[in-house]
Amino acid sequence: MNIGIDFHDTLSYAPGFFMRLISGWQGKVYIVTGTPPSKKAEVERDLSDLGFGRDSYEEILCGFEYDKHKLGLNHFEEMAKHKLKILKQYDIGVLYDDNPYYVNLAKDNGITVFQTILAEEYLDEFAKKDPFFTCNLQKNQFDYLIKLTDKKMCKDCPEKT
């Protein structure tokens, strides 16, 4: 079974975990990133800096070219479609990724998905740097829990005494 691992905020967030995971993986290992092909060399360098030599993975599968200054949420919707196409093309059956857009589409298309859940401190640090940095999308997934009540969860449930 082939595995796809997102680089930014997944493999880079927990390199020790992924080093152990892929060292015994029986299928092919792909790095699946939204990074454009023009910046692939940067990903290769960063992987190497984390201890992932070229023998650690089959290939780096990139996103499409885009202008970071024009980034909006529709970018992530389009990138999710692009990544899904890549996952199917390379017969990737397991995906590790932090981005809610990507994991949502992949899981609904028969791919086993493990979403990397990032610590609040990490999310806060990147929110200051770039509001459209992928990991920031995760924050709203969990903030709703603060205001969640039994009544909101189950509108038709009988009242508890």
mmCIF file with all atom_site columns, C-alpha atoms in Angstrom:
data_model
loop_
_atom_site.group_PDB
_atom_site.id
_atom_site.type_symbol
_atom_site.label_atom_id
_atom_site.label_alt_id
_atom_site.label_comp_id
_atom_site.label_asym_id
_atom_site.label_entity_id
_atom_site.label_seq_id
_atom_site.pdbx_PDB_ins_code
_atom_site.Cartn_x
_atom_site.Cartn_y
_atom_site.Cartn_z
_atom_site.occupancy
_atom_site.B_iso_or_equiv
_atom_site.pdbx_formal_charge
_atom_site.auth_seq_id
_atom_site.auth_comp_id
_atom_site.auth_asym_id
_atom_site.auth_atom_id
_atom_site.pdbx_PDB_model_num
ATOM 1   C CA . MET A 1 1   ? 0.000   0.000  0.000   1.00 0.00 ? 1   MET A CA 1
ATOM 2   C CA . ASN A 1 2   ? 1.385   3.388  -0.985  1.00 0.00 ? 2   ASN A CA 1
ATOM 3   C CA . ILE A 1 3   ? 1.434   6.234  1.521   1.00 0.00 ? 3   ILE A CA 1
ATOM 4   C CA . GLY A 1 4   ? 1.368   9.984  0.959   1.00 0.00 ? 4   GLY A CA 1
ATOM 5   C CA . ILE A 1 5   ? 2.727   12.344 3.591   1.00 0.00 ? 5   ILE A CA 1
ATOM 6   C CA . ASP A 1 6   ? 2.239   16.095 3.451   1.00 0.00 ? 6   ASP A CA 1
ATOM 7   C CA . PHE A 1 7   ? 5.455   17.974 4.141   1.00 0.00 ? 7   PHE A CA 1
ATOM 8   C CA . HIS A 1 8   ? 4.571   21.309 5.772   1.00 0.00 ? 8   HIS A CA 1
ATOM 9   C CA . ASP A 1 9   ? 2.911   20.964 9.182   1.00 0.00 ? 9   ASP A CA 1
ATOM 10  C CA . THR A 1 10  ? 2.717   17.199 8.948   1.00 0.00 ? 10  THR A CA 1
ATOM 11  C CA . LEU A 1 11  ? 6.103   15.612 8.345   1.00 0.00 ? 11  LEU A CA 1
ATOM 12  C CA . SER A 1 12  ? 7.867   18.825 9.394   1.00 0.00 ? 12  SER A CA 1
ATOM 13  C CA . TYR A 1 13  ? 5.753   18.975 12.575  1.00 0.00 ? 13  TYR A CA 1
ATOM 14  C CA . ALA A 1 14  ? 6.653   15.454 13.720  1.00 0.00 ? 14  ALA A CA 1
ATOM 15  C CA . PRO A 1 15  ? 9.706   14.254 11.775  1.00 0.00 ? 15  PRO A CA 1
ATOM 16  C CA . GLY A 1 16  ? 10.664  11.601 14.337  1.00 0.00 ? 16  GLY A CA 1
ATOM 17  C CA . PHE A 1 17  ? 7.248   9.969  14.087  1.00 0.00 ? 17  PHE A CA 1
ATOM 18  C CA . PHE A 1 18  ? 7.351   9.874  10.295  1.00 0.00 ? 18  PHE A CA 1
ATOM 19  C CA . MET A 1 19  ? 10.951  8.639  10.229  1.00 0.00 ? 19  MET A CA 1
ATOM 20  C CA . ARG A 1 20  ? 9.892   5.641  12.308  1.00 0.00 ? 20  ARG A CA 1
ATOM 21  C CA . LEU A 1 21  ? 6.707   5.124  10.300  1.00 0.00 ? 21  LEU A CA 1
ATOM 22  C CA . ILE A 1 22  ? 8.313   5.061  6.873   1.00 0.00 ? 22  ILE A CA 1
ATOM 23  C CA . SER A 1 23  ? 11.408  3.097  7.915   1.00 0.00 ? 23  SER A CA 1
ATOM 24  C CA . GLY A 1 24  ? 9.300   -0.053 8.011   1.00 0.00 ? 24  GLY A CA 1
ATOM 25  C CA . TRP A 1 25  ? 6.657   0.838  5.440   1.00 0.00 ? 25  TRP A CA 1
ATOM 26  C CA . GLN A 1 26  ? 6.215   -1.941 2.887   1.00 0.00 ? 26  GLN A CA 1
ATOM 27  C CA . GLY A 1 27  ? 4.753   0.177  0.050   1.00 0.00 ? 27  GLY A CA 1
ATOM 28  C CA . LYS A 1 28  ? 5.989   3.265  -1.714  1.00 0.00 ? 28  LYS A CA 1
ATOM 29  C CA . VAL A 1 29  ? 6.314   6.509  0.253   1.00 0.00 ? 29  VAL A CA 1
ATOM 30  C CA . TYR A 1 30  ? 5.455   9.788  -1.463  1.00 0.00 ? 30  TYR A CA 1
ATOM 31  C CA . ILE A 1 31  ? 5.774   13.322 -0.162  1.00 0.00 ? 31  ILE A CA 1
ATOM 32  C CA . VAL A 1 32  ? 2.572   15.043 -1.285  1.00 0.00 ? 32  VAL A CA 1
ATOM 33  C CA . THR A 1 33  ? 2.835   18.806 -0.973  1.00 0.00 ? 33  THR A CA 1
ATOM 34  C CA . GLY A 1 34  ? 0.952   21.868 -2.113  1.00 0.00 ? 34  GLY A CA 1
ATOM 35  C CA . THR A 1 35  ? 4.319   23.468 -2.772  1.00 0.00 ? 35  THR A CA 1
ATOM 36  C CA . PRO A 1 36  ? 4.582   24.494 -6.441  1.00 0.00 ? 36  PRO A CA 1
ATOM 37  C CA . PRO A 1 37  ? 6.980   22.565 -8.709  1.00 0.00 ? 37  PRO A CA 1
ATOM 38  C CA . SER A 1 38  ? 9.179   25.667 -8.992  1.00 0.00 ? 38  SER A CA 1
ATOM 39  C CA . LYS A 1 39  ? 10.006  25.306 -5.273  1.00 0.00 ? 39  LYS A CA 1
ATOM 40  C CA . LYS A 1 40  ? 10.525  21.541 -5.218  1.00 0.00 ? 40  LYS A CA 1
ATOM 41  C CA . ALA A 1 41  ? 14.264  21.948 -4.552  1.00 0.00 ? 41  ALA A CA 1
ATOM 42  C CA . GLU A 1 42  ? 13.424  23.779 -1.310  1.00 0.00 ? 42  GLU A CA 1
ATOM 43  C CA . VAL A 1 43  ? 11.317  20.847 -0.143  1.00 0.00 ? 43  VAL A CA 1
ATOM 44  C CA . GLU A 1 44  ? 14.126  18.422 -1.040  1.00 0.00 ? 44  GLU A CA 1
ATOM 45  C CA . ARG A 1 45  ? 16.596  20.535 0.961   1.00 0.00 ? 45  ARG A CA 1
ATOM 46  C CA . ASP A 1 46  ? 14.252  20.832 3.949   1.00 0.00 ? 46  ASP A CA 1
ATOM 47  C CA . LEU A 1 47  ? 13.601  17.074 3.911   1.00 0.00 ? 47  LEU A CA 1
ATOM 48  C CA . SER A 1 48  ? 17.331  16.449 3.865   1.00 0.00 ? 48  SER A CA 1
ATOM 49  C CA . ASP A 1 49  ? 17.840  18.870 6.758   1.00 0.00 ? 49  ASP A CA 1
ATOM 50  C CA . LEU A 1 50  ? 15.311  16.823 8.757   1.00 0.00 ? 50  LEU A CA 1
ATOM 51  C CA . GLY A 1 51  ? 17.210  13.602 8.032   1.00 0.00 ? 51  GLY A CA 1
ATOM 52  C CA . PHE A 1 52  ? 15.079  12.305 5.150   1.00 0.00 ? 52  PHE A CA 1
ATOM 53  C CA . GLY A 1 53  ? 17.551  11.329 2.467   1.00 0.00 ? 53  GLY A CA 1
ATOM 54  C CA . ARG A 1 54  ? 16.540  10.701 -1.115  1.00 0.00 ? 54  ARG A CA 1
ATOM 55  C CA . ASP A 1 55  ? 16.256  6.996  -0.267  1.00 0.00 ? 55  ASP A CA 1
ATOM 56  C CA . SER A 1 56  ? 13.495  7.776  2.290   1.00 0.00 ? 56  SER A CA 1
ATOM 57  C CA . TYR A 1 57  ? 10.786  8.420  -0.297  1.00 0.00 ? 57  TYR A CA 1
ATOM 58  C CA . GLU A 1 58  ? 9.881   7.579  -3.865  1.00 0.00 ? 58  GLU A CA 1
ATOM 59  C CA . GLU A 1 59  ? 9.094   11.076 -5.118  1.00 0.00 ? 59  GLU A CA 1
ATOM 60  C CA . ILE A 1 60  ? 7.926   14.549 -4.123  1.00 0.00 ? 60  ILE A CA 1
ATOM 61  C CA . LEU A 1 61  ? 4.529   15.203 -5.676  1.00 0.00 ? 61  LEU A CA 1
ATOM 62  C CA . CYS A 1 62  ? 3.902   18.944 -5.928  1.00 0.00 ? 62  CYS A CA 1
ATOM 63  C CA . GLY A 1 63  ? 0.915   21.239 -6.121  1.00 0.00 ? 63  GLY A CA 1
ATOM 64  C CA . PHE A 1 64  ? 0.389   23.738 -8.896  1.00 0.00 ? 64  PHE A CA 1
ATOM 65  C CA . GLU A 1 65  ? 1.985   27.138 -9.419  1.00 0.00 ? 65  GLU A CA 1
ATOM 66  C CA . TYR A 1 66  ? 0.199   30.013 -7.678  1.00 0.00 ? 66  TYR A CA 1
ATOM 67  C CA . ASP A 1 67  ? 0.705   33.598 -6.566  1.00 0.00 ? 67  ASP A CA 1
ATOM 68  C CA . LYS A 1 68  ? 0.874   33.671 -2.768  1.00 0.00 ? 68  LYS A CA 1
ATOM 69  C CA . HIS A 1 69  ? -0.261  37.318 -2.738  1.00 0.00 ? 69  HIS A CA 1
ATOM 70  C CA . LYS A 1 70  ? -3.597  36.301 -4.319  1.00 0.00 ? 70  LYS A CA 1
ATOM 71  C CA . LEU A 1 71  ? -4.229  33.436 -1.913  1.00 0.00 ? 71  LEU A CA 1
ATOM 72  C CA . GLY A 1 72  ? -7.791  32.876 -0.706  1.00 0.00 ? 72  GLY A CA 1
ATOM 73  C CA . LEU A 1 73  ? -9.852  29.935 0.485   1.00 0.00 ? 73  LEU A CA 1
ATOM 74  C CA . ASN A 1 74  ? -10.722 28.935 -3.095  1.00 0.00 ? 74  ASN A CA 1
ATOM 75  C CA . HIS A 1 75  ? -7.021  28.110 -3.503  1.00 0.00 ? 75  HIS A CA 1
ATOM 76  C CA . PHE A 1 76  ? -7.402  25.303 -0.966  1.00 0.00 ? 76  PHE A CA 1
ATOM 77  C CA . GLU A 1 77  ? -10.515 23.958 -2.676  1.00 0.00 ? 77  GLU A CA 1
ATOM 78  C CA . GLU A 1 78  ? -8.649  23.783 -5.990  1.00 0.00 ? 78  GLU A CA 1
ATOM 79  C CA . MET A 1 79  ? -5.508  22.358 -4.384  1.00 0.00 ? 79  MET A CA 1
ATOM 80  C CA . ALA A 1 80  ? -7.617  19.651 -2.718  1.00 0.00 ? 80  ALA A CA 1
ATOM 81  C CA . LYS A 1 81  ? -8.845  18.561 -6.165  1.00 0.00 ? 81  LYS A CA 1
ATOM 82  C CA . HIS A 1 82  ? -5.288  18.677 -7.502  1.00 0.00 ? 82  HIS A CA 1
ATOM 83  C CA . LYS A 1 83  ? -3.966  16.584 -4.616  1.00 0.00 ? 83  LYS A CA 1
ATOM 84  C CA . LEU A 1 84  ? -6.794  14.047 -4.985  1.00 0.00 ? 84  LEU A CA 1
ATOM 85  C CA . LYS A 1 85  ? -5.883  13.604 -8.651  1.00 0.00 ? 85  LYS A CA 1
ATOM 86  C CA . ILE A 1 86  ? -2.263  12.958 -7.626  1.00 0.00 ? 86  ILE A CA 1
ATOM 87  C CA . LEU A 1 87  ? -3.275  10.519 -4.878  1.00 0.00 ? 87  LEU A CA 1
ATOM 88  C CA . LYS A 1 88  ? -5.279  8.490  -7.373  1.00 0.00 ? 88  LYS A CA 1
ATOM 89  C CA . GLN A 1 89  ? -2.591  8.699  -10.070 1.00 0.00 ? 89  GLN A CA 1
ATOM 90  C CA . TYR A 1 90  ? 0.043   7.244  -7.732  1.00 0.00 ? 90  TYR A CA 1
ATOM 91  C CA . ASP A 1 91  ? -2.337  4.743  -6.112  1.00 0.00 ? 91  ASP A CA 1
ATOM 92  C CA . ILE A 1 92  ? -1.874  6.270  -2.661  1.00 0.00 ? 92  ILE A CA 1
ATOM 93  C CA . GLY A 1 93  ? -4.201  4.531  -0.216  1.00 0.00 ? 93  GLY A CA 1
ATOM 94  C CA . VAL A 1 94  ? -3.114  6.269  2.999   1.00 0.00 ? 94  VAL A CA 1
ATOM 95  C CA . LEU A 1 95  ? -2.651  10.026 3.445   1.00 0.00 ? 95  LEU A CA 1
ATOM 96  C CA . TYR A 1 96  ? -1.246  12.017 6.349   1.00 0.00 ? 96  TYR A CA 1
ATOM 97  C CA . ASP A 1 97  ? -2.114  15.718 6.049   1.00 0.00 ? 97  ASP A CA 1
ATOM 98  C CA . ASP A 1 98  ? -3.077  18.583 8.345   1.00 0.00 ? 98  ASP A CA 1
ATOM 99  C CA . ASN A 1 99  ? -5.231  20.610 5.940   1.00 0.00 ? 99  ASN A CA 1
ATOM 100 C CA . PRO A 1 100 ? -9.008  20.157 6.487   1.00 0.00 ? 100 PRO A CA 1
ATOM 101 C CA . TYR A 1 101 ? -9.793  20.769 2.811   1.00 0.00 ? 101 TYR A CA 1
ATOM 102 C CA . TYR A 1 102 ? -7.402  18.060 1.660   1.00 0.00 ? 102 TYR A CA 1
ATOM 103 C CA . VAL A 1 103 ? -8.292  15.426 4.230   1.00 0.00 ? 103 VAL A CA 1
ATOM 104 C CA . ASN A 1 104 ? -12.025 15.977 3.777   1.00 0.00 ? 104 ASN A CA 1
ATOM 105 C CA . LEU A 1 105 ? -11.929 15.383 0.018   1.00 0.00 ? 105 LEU A CA 1
ATOM 106 C CA . ALA A 1 106 ? -9.503  12.457 0.273   1.00 0.00 ? 106 ALA A CA 1
ATOM 107 C CA . LYS A 1 107 ? -11.528 10.615 2.935   1.00 0.00 ? 107 LYS A CA 1
ATOM 108 C CA . ASP A 1 108 ? -14.701 11.021 0.883   1.00 0.00 ? 108 ASP A CA 1
ATOM 109 C CA . ASN A 1 109 ? -12.930 9.410  -2.075  1.00 0.00 ? 109 ASN A CA 1
ATOM 110 C CA . GLY A 1 110 ? -11.881 6.166  -0.425  1.00 0.00 ? 110 GLY A CA 1
ATOM 111 C CA . ILE A 1 111 ? -8.456  7.146  0.873   1.00 0.00 ? 111 ILE A CA 1
ATOM 112 C CA . THR A 1 112 ? -7.599  6.334  4.472   1.00 0.00 ? 112 THR A CA 1
ATOM 113 C CA . VAL A 1 113 ? -6.687  9.646  6.063   1.00 0.00 ? 113 VAL A CA 1
ATOM 114 C CA . PHE A 1 114 ? -4.856  10.519 9.247   1.00 0.00 ? 114 PHE A CA 1
ATOM 115 C CA . GLN A 1 115 ? -5.085  14.224 10.014  1.00 0.00 ? 115 GLN A CA 1
ATOM 116 C CA . THR A 1 116 ? -2.160  15.644 11.906  1.00 0.00 ? 116 THR A CA 1
ATOM 117 C CA . ILE A 1 117 ? -3.575  17.700 14.781  1.00 0.00 ? 117 ILE A CA 1
ATOM 118 C CA . LEU A 1 118 ? -1.290  20.604 15.610  1.00 0.00 ? 118 LEU A CA 1
ATOM 119 C CA . ALA A 1 119 ? -0.750  22.098 19.052  1.00 0.00 ? 119 ALA A CA 1
ATOM 120 C CA . GLU A 1 120 ? -2.397  25.435 19.853  1.00 0.00 ? 120 GLU A CA 1
ATOM 121 C CA . GLU A 1 121 ? 0.994   27.089 20.411  1.00 0.00 ? 121 GLU A CA 1
ATOM 122 C CA . TYR A 1 122 ? 2.157   26.037 16.950  1.00 0.00 ? 122 TYR A CA 1
ATOM 123 C CA . LEU A 1 123 ? -1.046  27.332 15.340  1.00 0.00 ? 123 LEU A CA 1
ATOM 124 C CA . ASP A 1 124 ? -0.783  30.653 17.167  1.00 0.00 ? 124 ASP A CA 1
ATOM 125 C CA . GLU A 1 125 ? 2.810   31.115 16.008  1.00 0.00 ? 125 GLU A CA 1
ATOM 126 C CA . PHE A 1 126 ? 1.922   30.676 12.329  1.00 0.00 ? 126 PHE A CA 1
ATOM 127 C CA . ALA A 1 127 ? -1.275  32.742 12.557  1.00 0.00 ? 127 ALA A CA 1
ATOM 128 C CA . LYS A 1 128 ? 0.910   35.762 13.237  1.00 0.00 ? 128 LYS A CA 1
ATOM 129 C CA . LYS A 1 129 ? 3.110   35.067 10.205  1.00 0.00 ? 129 LYS A CA 1
ATOM 130 C CA . ASP A 1 130 ? 0.534   34.282 7.522   1.00 0.00 ? 130 ASP A CA 1
ATOM 131 C CA . PRO A 1 131 ? -3.263  34.015 7.909   1.00 0.00 ? 131 PRO A CA 1
ATOM 132 C CA . PHE A 1 132 ? -3.489  31.701 4.890   1.00 0.00 ? 132 PHE A CA 1
ATOM 133 C CA . PHE A 1 133 ? -0.749  29.342 5.986   1.00 0.00 ? 133 PHE A CA 1
ATOM 134 C CA . THR A 1 134 ? -2.339  25.906 5.765   1.00 0.00 ? 134 THR A CA 1
ATOM 135 C CA . CYS A 1 135 ? -2.153  24.991 9.437   1.00 0.00 ? 135 CYS A CA 1
ATOM 136 C CA . ASN A 1 136 ? -4.299  28.009 10.379  1.00 0.00 ? 136 ASN A CA 1
ATOM 137 C CA . LEU A 1 137 ? -7.279  26.358 8.687   1.00 0.00 ? 137 LEU A CA 1
ATOM 138 C CA . GLN A 1 138 ? -7.287  23.762 11.446  1.00 0.00 ? 138 GLN A CA 1
ATOM 139 C CA . LYS A 1 139 ? -8.029  26.240 14.228  1.00 0.00 ? 139 LYS A CA 1
ATOM 140 C CA . ASN A 1 140 ? -11.732 26.596 13.421  1.00 0.00 ? 140 ASN A CA 1
ATOM 141 C CA . GLN A 1 141 ? -12.164 22.833 13.427  1.00 0.00 ? 141 GLN A CA 1
ATOM 142 C CA . PHE A 1 142 ? -11.743 22.779 17.178  1.00 0.00 ? 142 PHE A CA 1
ATOM 143 C CA . ASP A 1 143 ? -12.754 26.251 18.372  1.00 0.00 ? 143 ASP A CA 1
ATOM 144 C CA . TYR A 1 144 ? -16.423 25.290 18.050  1.00 0.00 ? 144 TYR A CA 1
ATOM 145 C CA . LEU A 1 145 ? -15.960 22.941 21.030  1.00 0.00 ? 145 LEU A CA 1
ATOM 146 C CA . ILE A 1 146 ? -15.677 25.949 23.346  1.00 0.00 ? 146 ILE A CA 1
ATOM 147 C CA . LYS A 1 147 ? -19.331 26.863 22.780  1.00 0.00 ? 147 LYS A CA 1
ATOM 148 C CA . LEU A 1 148 ? -20.723 23.360 22.215  1.00 0.00 ? 148 LEU A CA 1
ATOM 149 C CA . THR A 1 149 ? -23.484 22.316 24.629  1.00 0.00 ? 149 THR A CA 1
ATOM 150 C CA . ASP A 1 150 ? -25.636 19.224 25.038  1.00 0.00 ? 150 ASP A CA 1
ATOM 151 C CA . LYS A 1 151 ? -28.597 21.219 23.726  1.00 0.00 ? 151 LYS A CA 1
ATOM 152 C CA . LYS A 1 152 ? -26.743 22.230 20.541  1.00 0.00 ? 152 LYS A CA 1
ATOM 153 C CA . MET A 1 153 ? -25.494 18.659 20.067  1.00 0.00 ? 153 MET A CA 1
ATOM 154 C CA . CYS A 1 154 ? -28.908 17.060 20.351  1.00 0.00 ? 154 CYS A CA 1
ATOM 155 C CA . LYS A 1 155 ? -31.845 19.363 19.671  1.00 0.00 ? 155 LYS A CA 1
ATOM 156 C CA . ASP A 1 156 ? -34.419 16.541 19.868  1.00 0.00 ? 156 ASP A CA 1
ATOM 157 C CA . CYS A 1 157 ? -33.013 14.770 22.929  1.00 0.00 ? 157 CYS A CA 1
ATOM 158 C CA . PRO A 1 158 ? -35.171 14.627 26.047  1.00 0.00 ? 158 PRO A CA 1
ATOM 159 C CA . GLU A 1 159 ? -34.164 17.055 28.794  1.00 0.00 ? 159 GLU A CA 1
ATOM 160 C CA . LYS A 1 160 ? -31.825 15.629 31.404  1.00 0.00 ? 160 LYS A CA 1
ATOM 161 C CA . THR A 1 161 ? -32.762 16.089 35.024  1.00 0.00 ? 161 THR A CA 1
#
